[in-house]
CSV table of C-alpha atoms in Angstrom, one decimal:
chain,number,residue,atom,x,y,z
A,1,UNK,CA,0.0,0.0,0.0
A,2,UNK,CA,1.8,3.0,-1.3
A,3,UNK,CA,0.5,6.5,-0.7
A,4,UNK,CA,-0.2,8.2,-4.1
A,5,UNK,CA,-3.0,9.9,-6.0
A,6,UNK,CA,-5.3,7.7,-8.0
A,7,UNK,CA,-3.5,6.9,-11.3
A,8,UNK,CA,-6.1,5.1,-13.3
A,9,UNK,CA,-9.6,6.2,-14.5
A,10,UNK,CA,-11.2,3.5,-12.4
A,11,UNK,CA,-9.4,4.7,-9.3
A,12,UNK,CA,-10.6,8.3,-10.0
A,13,UNK,CA,-14.1,7.0,-10.5
A,14,UNK,CA,-13.9,5.1,-7.2
A,15,UNK,CA,-12.7,8.2,-5.4
A,16,UNK,CA,-15.5,10.2,-7.0
A,17,UNK,CA,-18.1,7.6,-6.1
A,18,UNK,CA,-16.9,7.5,-2.5
A,19,UNK,CA,-16.9,11.3,-2.3
A,20,UNK,CA,-20.3,11.7,-3.9
A,21,UNK,CA,-21.7,9.1,-1.5
A,22,UNK,CA,-20.2,10.8,1.5
A,23,UNK,CA,-21.6,14.2,0.4
A,24,UNK,CA,-25.1,12.8,-0.3
A,25,UNK,CA,-25.2,11.1,3.1
A,26,UNK,CA,-24.0,14.3,4.9
A,27,UNK,CA,-26.5,16.5,3.1
A,28,UNK,CA,-29.3,14.1,3.9
A,29,UNK,CA,-28.3,13.9,7.6
A,30,UNK,CA,-28.6,17.7,7.8
A,31,UNK,CA,-31.8,18.1,5.7
A,32,UNK,CA,-33.8,14.9,6.0
A,33,UNK,CA,-33.3,13.4,9.4
A,34,UNK,CA,-34.8,14.8,12.6
A,35,UNK,CA,-32.2,16.3,14.9
A,36,UNK,CA,-33.1,16.3,18.6
A,37,UNK,CA,-32.7,19.5,20.5
A,38,UNK,CA,-29.8,18.1,22.4
A,39,UNK,CA,-27.6,15.1,21.9
A,40,UNK,CA,-26.3,12.9,24.7
A,41,UNK,CA,-22.6,12.6,25.1
A,42,UNK,CA,-22.7,9.1,23.5
A,43,UNK,CA,-24.8,10.3,20.5
A,44,UNK,CA,-22.4,13.2,19.9
A,45,UNK,CA,-19.4,10.9,20.2
A,46,UNK,CA,-20.9,8.5,17.6
A,47,UNK,CA,-21.7,11.3,15.2
A,48,UNK,CA,-18.2,12.9,15.5
A,49,UNK,CA,-16.6,9.5,15.2
A,50,UNK,CA,-18.7,8.8,12.1
A,51,UNK,CA,-17.5,12.0,10.5
A,52,UNK,CA,-13.9,11.3,11.4
A,53,UNK,CA,-14.0,7.8,10.0
A,54,UNK,CA,-15.9,9.0,6.9
A,55,UNK,CA,-13.2,11.5,6.2
A,56,UNK,CA,-10.5,8.9,6.8
A,57,UNK,CA,-12.2,6.6,4.2
A,58,UNK,CA,-12.4,9.5,1.8
A,59,UNK,CA,-8.7,10.4,2.1
A,60,UNK,CA,-7.8,6.7,1.8
A,61,UNK,CA,-9.6,6.7,-1.6
A,62,UNK,CA,-7.2,9.5,-2.7
A,63,UNK,CA,-3.9,8.2,-1.4
A,64,UNK,CA,-3.9,4.4,-1.1
A,65,UNK,CA,-3.5,1.9,-3.9
A,66,UNK,CA,-6.4,-0.3,-4.9
A,67,UNK,CA,-6.2,-4.1,-5.0
A,68,UNK,CA,-6.7,-4.1,-8.8
A,69,UNK,CA,-9.2,-3.2,-11.5
A,70,UNK,CA,-11.7,-5.9,-10.6
A,71,UNK,CA,-11.8,-4.9,-6.9
A,72,UNK,CA,-12.0,-1.2,-7.8
A,73,UNK,CA,-15.0,-1.9,-10.1
A,74,UNK,CA,-16.6,-3.9,-7.3
A,75,UNK,CA,-16.1,-0.9,-4.9
A,76,UNK,CA,-17.6,1.5,-7.5
A,77,UNK,CA,-20.6,-0.9,-7.8
A,78,UNK,CA,-21.0,-1.0,-4.0
A,79,UNK,CA,-21.0,2.8,-3.8
A,80,UNK,CA,-23.6,3.0,-6.6
A,81,UNK,CA,-25.8,0.4,-4.9
A,82,UNK,CA,-25.5,2.2,-1.6
A,83,UNK,CA,-26.5,5.5,-3.2
A,84,UNK,CA,-29.4,3.9,-5.1
A,85,UNK,CA,-30.7,2.1,-2.0
A,86,UNK,CA,-30.3,5.2,0.1
A,87,UNK,CA,-32.1,7.5,-2.3
A,88,UNK,CA,-34.9,5.1,-2.9
A,89,UNK,CA,-35.3,4.7,0.9
A,90,UNK,CA,-35.4,8.5,1.3
A,91,UNK,CA,-38.1,8.7,-1.4
A,92,UNK,CA,-40.2,6.0,0.3
A,93,UNK,CA,-39.9,7.8,3.6
A,94,UNK,CA,-40.2,11.3,2.1
A,95,UNK,CA,-43.1,12.5,4.4
A,96,UNK,CA,-42.0,10.6,7.5
A,97,UNK,CA,-39.7,12.0,10.1
A,98,UNK,CA,-36.7,9.8,10.5
A,99,UNK,CA,-34.2,9.9,13.4
A,100,UNK,CA,-30.4,9.5,13.2
A,101,UNK,CA,-28.5,6.4,14.3
A,102,UNK,CA,-28.8,6.0,18.1
A,103,UNK,CA,-31.3,8.9,18.4
A,104,UNK,CA,-34.6,7.5,19.5
A,105,UNK,CA,-36.5,10.7,20.3
A,106,UNK,CA,-38.5,12.4,19.1
A,107,UNK,CA,-40.1,9.0,18.7
A,108,UNK,CA,-40.6,8.1,15.1
A,109,UNK,CA,-43.1,5.2,15.1
A,110,UNK,CA,-44.2,5.1,11.4
A,111,UNK,CA,-44.0,1.7,9.9
A,112,UNK,CA,-43.0,2.0,6.3
A,113,UNK,CA,-44.0,-0.6,3.7
A,114,UNK,CA,-43.2,0.9,0.3
A,115,UNK,CA,-40.0,1.1,-1.8
A,116,UNK,CA,-37.2,-0.9,-0.3
A,117,UNK,CA,-39.1,-1.1,3.0
A,118,UNK,CA,-41.3,-3.8,1.3
A,119,UNK,CA,-38.3,-6.1,1.6
A,120,UNK,CA,-36.1,-4.9,4.4
A,121,UNK,CA,-36.8,-2.9,7.5
A,122,UNK,CA,-33.6,-0.9,7.6
A,123,UNK,CA,-32.5,0.0,4.0
A,124,UNK,CA,-30.7,3.1,5.1
A,125,UNK,CA,-28.5,1.1,7.5
A,126,UNK,CA,-27.8,-1.4,4.7
A,127,UNK,CA,-26.9,1.5,2.3
A,128,UNK,CA,-24.5,2.9,4.9
A,129,UNK,CA,-23.0,-0.6,5.4
A,130,UNK,CA,-22.4,-1.0,1.7
A,131,UNK,CA,-20.7,2.4,1.5
A,132,UNK,CA,-18.5,1.6,4.5
A,133,UNK,CA,-17.5,-1.7,2.9
A,134,UNK,CA,-16.7,-0.3,-0.5
A,135,UNK,CA,-13.3,1.2,0.2
A,136,UNK,CA,-11.9,-1.9,2.1
A,137,UNK,CA,-13.1,-4.2,-0.6
A,138,UNK,CA,-11.5,-2.0,-3.3
A,139,UNK,CA,-8.3,-1.5,-1.4
A,140,UNK,CA,-7.9,-4.7,0.7
A,141,UNK,CA,-7.0,-2.4,3.6
A,142,UNK,CA,-7.3,-4.0,7.1
A,143,UNK,CA,-7.7,-0.6,9.0
A,144,UNK,CA,-10.6,0.4,6.7
A,145,UNK,CA,-12.1,-3.0,7.1
A,146,UNK,CA,-12.0,-2.8,10.9
A,147,UNK,CA,-13.6,0.7,10.9
A,148,UNK,CA,-16.3,-0.7,8.6
A,149,UNK,CA,-17.0,-3.6,10.9
A,150,UNK,CA,-17.3,-1.2,13.8
A,151,UNK,CA,-19.7,1.1,12.0
A,152,UNK,CA,-21.8,-1.8,10.8
A,153,UNK,CA,-22.0,-3.2,14.3
A,154,UNK,CA,-23.3,0.2,15.4
A,155,UNK,CA,-26.0,0.1,12.8
A,156,UNK,CA,-27.1,-3.4,13.8
A,157,UNK,CA,-27.2,-2.3,17.4
A,158,UNK,CA,-29.3,0.8,16.6
A,159,UNK,CA,-31.6,-1.2,14.4
A,160,UNK,CA,-32.2,-3.7,17.1
A,161,UNK,CA,-33.0,-1.0,19.6
A,162,UNK,CA,-35.4,0.7,17.1
A,163,UNK,CA,-37.1,-2.6,16.6
A,164,UNK,CA,-37.4,-3.2,20.3
A,165,UNK,CA,-39.0,0.2,20.8
A,166,UNK,CA,-41.5,-0.4,18.0
A,167,UNK,CA,-42.3,-4.0,19.2
A,168,UNK,CA,-43.1,-2.6,22.6
A,169,UNK,CA,-45.0,0.4,21.4
A,170,UNK,CA,-48.6,1.1,20.5
A,171,UNK,CA,-48.2,-0.3,17.0
A,172,UNK,CA,-46.6,-3.5,18.2
A,173,UNK,CA,-49.2,-5.8,16.4
A,174,UNK,CA,-48.7,-4.0,13.1
A,175,UNK,CA,-45.0,-4.0,13.5
A,176,UNK,CA,-45.0,-7.8,14.2
A,177,UNK,CA,-46.8,-8.3,10.9
A,178,UNK,CA,-44.2,-6.2,9.2
A,179,UNK,CA,-41.4,-8.3,10.7
A,180,UNK,CA,-43.0,-11.5,9.5
A,181,UNK,CA,-42.9,-10.4,5.9
A,182,UNK,CA,-39.6,-8.5,5.7
A,183,UNK,CA,-35.9,-9.0,6.5
A,184,UNK,CA,-34.0,-6.8,9.0
A,185,UNK,CA,-31.2,-5.7,6.7
A,186,UNK,CA,-30.1,-8.3,4.2
A,187,UNK,CA,-32.7,-10.1,2.2
A,188,UNK,CA,-32.8,-13.9,2.7
A,189,UNK,CA,-30.0,-13.7,5.4
A,190,UNK,CA,-30.8,-11.2,8.2
């Protein structure tokens, strides 16, 4: 792994796809997701750490070698899939207030059943996970892989807590029906 600027068209496309994904996610967080009046120390830490790791992944796309054209193309495809899934989930939830990761109030108890929500209950977490995995797949970098695993574990933990709150809330019966016909994050697996 030698530090250098991207030197092939595919590497530049990978860097552009990663940068575009990061920008779309950041803009959506500011404009689409409900921000509570105050964040707990843990919520602030998670958000700050997410930004730091996101910038680290973005810089890695600009200075680290990829693992070859095939892996670079797979990384580009993962960023494209992440963006497509994220944008389709936002469109499906356009009129529904959504909270950020690990932010559970104000309570958002709408049960979505259109767009990607017909198949999976947490398409936004899946899109984030695909984006986090794209750089380590394209670069075969262990540090990026470990940061991705950490972030994905955070999304799984937050999804489980969101589901626990919905399952114990006033719409528990409706939510149980939703769970019986959808996957949590990965169709046919989880």
